[in-house]
């Protein structure tokens, strides 16, 4: 069964828009099972929850862990509108996520190839597959419009 990266990234983009509507940085995430079933969706909520760890990725992983009863989410694919940061890549590796698919690169914080490349670091015990650039322009635009409105 093949993954439809565009379909799942569109869901992540909708989650990102939800974050922007509540004045959070518009990043969305979707965790998908091997069966192509959506397990969890989330968007940034750091301000709303007064929690610096409330990134979309972390919230999606927490939700999936509660649903599955397991912190290991082997075989899953995580779709994110923006390249994950160091904290989120650490959680992704700990959760044993099989694949990370992201939209826009993050040259200031990215840990999936831009600033750091955690997935290729052989010192870690897990190495998720990384696919970047899915709906890249739409994901970039979502971020640019958000920050343009704030200036």
Short mmCIF file of N, CA, C and O in Angstrom, two decimals, residues 76-78 84 88-101 111-112 117-122 124-131:
data_model
loop_
_atom_site.label_atom_id
_atom_site.label_comp_id
_atom_site.label_asym_id
_atom_site.label_seq_id
_atom_site.Cartn_x
_atom_site.Cartn_y
_atom_site.Cartn_z
N UNK A 76 5.42 3.99 11.65
CA UNK A 76 4.58 5.14 11.33
C UNK A 76 5.34 6.17 10.52
O UNK A 76 6.57 6.19 10.49
N UNK A 77 4.56 7.05 9.87
CA UNK A 77 5.12 8.17 9.11
C UNK A 77 4.57 9.45 9.71
O UNK A 77 3.36 9.56 9.92
N UNK A 78 5.45 10.39 9.98
CA UNK A 78 5.05 11.68 10.54
C UNK A 78 5.20 12.75 9.47
O UNK A 78 6.29 12.95 8.92
N UNK A 84 11.46 19.37 11.31
CA UNK A 84 11.49 19.32 12.77
C UNK A 84 12.77 19.87 13.38
O UNK A 84 13.85 19.78 12.80
N UNK A 88 12.24 17.96 18.56
CA UNK A 88 11.28 17.09 17.90
C UNK A 88 11.96 15.90 17.23
O UNK A 88 11.45 14.78 17.28
N UNK A 89 13.13 16.12 16.63
CA UNK A 89 13.86 14.99 16.04
C UNK A 89 14.30 14.01 17.11
O UNK A 89 14.28 12.80 16.89
N UNK A 90 14.67 14.51 18.28
CA UNK A 90 15.00 13.61 19.39
C UNK A 90 13.81 12.74 19.77
O UNK A 90 13.94 11.53 19.96
N UNK A 91 12.63 13.35 19.84
CA UNK A 91 11.42 12.59 20.18
C UNK A 91 11.07 11.61 19.06
O UNK A 91 10.66 10.47 19.34
N UNK A 92 11.24 12.02 17.83
CA UNK A 92 10.96 11.15 16.67
C UNK A 92 11.86 9.92 16.72
O UNK A 92 11.39 8.78 16.51
N UNK A 93 13.12 10.12 17.01
CA UNK A 93 14.06 9.00 17.10
C UNK A 93 13.69 8.10 18.27
O UNK A 93 13.65 6.87 18.13
N UNK A 94 13.38 8.68 19.43
CA UNK A 94 12.98 7.88 20.59
C UNK A 94 11.71 7.09 20.34
O UNK A 94 11.56 5.97 20.84
N UNK A 95 10.80 7.64 19.57
CA UNK A 95 9.52 6.97 19.27
C UNK A 95 9.66 5.92 18.17
O UNK A 95 8.72 5.20 17.89
N UNK A 96 10.82 5.88 17.53
CA UNK A 96 11.09 4.93 16.45
C UNK A 96 10.19 5.15 15.23
O UNK A 96 9.77 4.21 14.56
N UNK A 97 9.90 6.42 14.95
CA UNK A 97 9.13 6.76 13.76
C UNK A 97 9.90 6.26 12.54
O UNK A 97 11.10 6.47 12.43
N UNK A 98 9.21 5.61 11.63
CA UNK A 98 9.87 5.03 10.45
C UNK A 98 10.28 6.10 9.44
O UNK A 98 11.37 6.07 8.90
N UNK A 99 9.36 7.06 9.19
CA UNK A 99 9.60 8.04 8.14
C UNK A 99 9.09 9.41 8.58
O UNK A 99 8.03 9.52 9.17
N UNK A 100 9.86 10.45 8.22
CA UNK A 100 9.47 11.84 8.45
C UNK A 100 9.35 12.50 7.09
O UNK A 100 10.29 12.46 6.29
N UNK A 101 8.19 13.11 6.84
CA UNK A 101 7.95 13.83 5.60
C UNK A 101 7.64 15.27 5.99
O UNK A 101 6.72 15.51 6.78
N UNK A 111 16.56 19.99 12.14
CA UNK A 111 17.43 18.88 12.54
C UNK A 111 17.23 17.65 11.67
O UNK A 111 17.57 16.54 12.06
N UNK A 112 16.64 17.86 10.47
CA UNK A 112 16.45 16.76 9.53
C UNK A 112 17.18 17.04 8.23
O UNK A 112 16.75 16.65 7.16
N UNK A 117 21.58 17.04 11.04
CA UNK A 117 21.02 15.90 10.32
C UNK A 117 20.99 14.69 11.25
O UNK A 117 21.79 13.76 11.13
N UNK A 118 20.07 14.71 12.20
CA UNK A 118 19.98 13.65 13.20
C UNK A 118 19.72 12.28 12.58
O UNK A 118 20.20 11.27 13.08
N UNK A 119 18.94 12.22 11.51
CA UNK A 119 18.59 10.93 10.91
C UNK A 119 19.81 10.21 10.35
O UNK A 119 19.83 8.98 10.30
N UNK A 120 20.82 10.95 9.96
CA UNK A 120 22.04 10.34 9.40
C UNK A 120 23.14 10.14 10.43
O UNK A 120 24.18 9.56 10.11
N UNK A 121 22.93 10.59 11.64
CA UNK A 121 23.96 10.48 12.67
C UNK A 121 23.97 9.05 13.21
O UNK A 121 23.06 8.62 13.91
N UNK A 122 25.00 8.31 12.88
CA UNK A 122 25.10 6.88 13.23
C UNK A 122 25.32 6.65 14.73
O UNK A 122 25.29 5.51 15.19
N UNK A 124 23.20 7.63 16.88
CA UNK A 124 21.86 7.33 17.38
C UNK A 124 21.51 5.89 17.00
O UNK A 124 22.01 5.35 16.02
N UNK A 125 20.59 5.31 17.77
CA UNK A 125 20.23 3.91 17.54
C UNK A 125 19.07 3.72 16.57
O UNK A 125 18.67 2.60 16.30
N UNK A 126 18.52 4.81 16.05
CA UNK A 126 17.42 4.72 15.09
C UNK A 126 17.62 5.81 14.04
O UNK A 126 18.05 6.92 14.38
N UNK A 127 17.28 5.51 12.80
CA UNK A 127 17.52 6.44 11.70
C UNK A 127 16.29 6.50 10.80
O UNK A 127 16.18 5.72 9.85
N UNK A 128 15.38 7.42 11.10
CA UNK A 128 14.18 7.51 10.26
C UNK A 128 14.52 7.97 8.85
O UNK A 128 15.47 8.72 8.63
N UNK A 129 13.72 7.49 7.91
CA UNK A 129 13.82 7.97 6.53
C UNK A 129 13.31 9.41 6.52
O UNK A 129 12.33 9.73 7.19
N UNK A 130 13.97 10.27 5.75
CA UNK A 130 13.57 11.69 5.67
C UNK A 130 13.21 12.02 4.22
O UNK A 130 13.99 11.73 3.31
N UNK A 131 12.05 12.62 4.06
CA UNK A 131 11.62 13.12 2.75
C UNK A 131 11.21 14.57 2.96
O UNK A 131 10.30 14.86 3.75
#
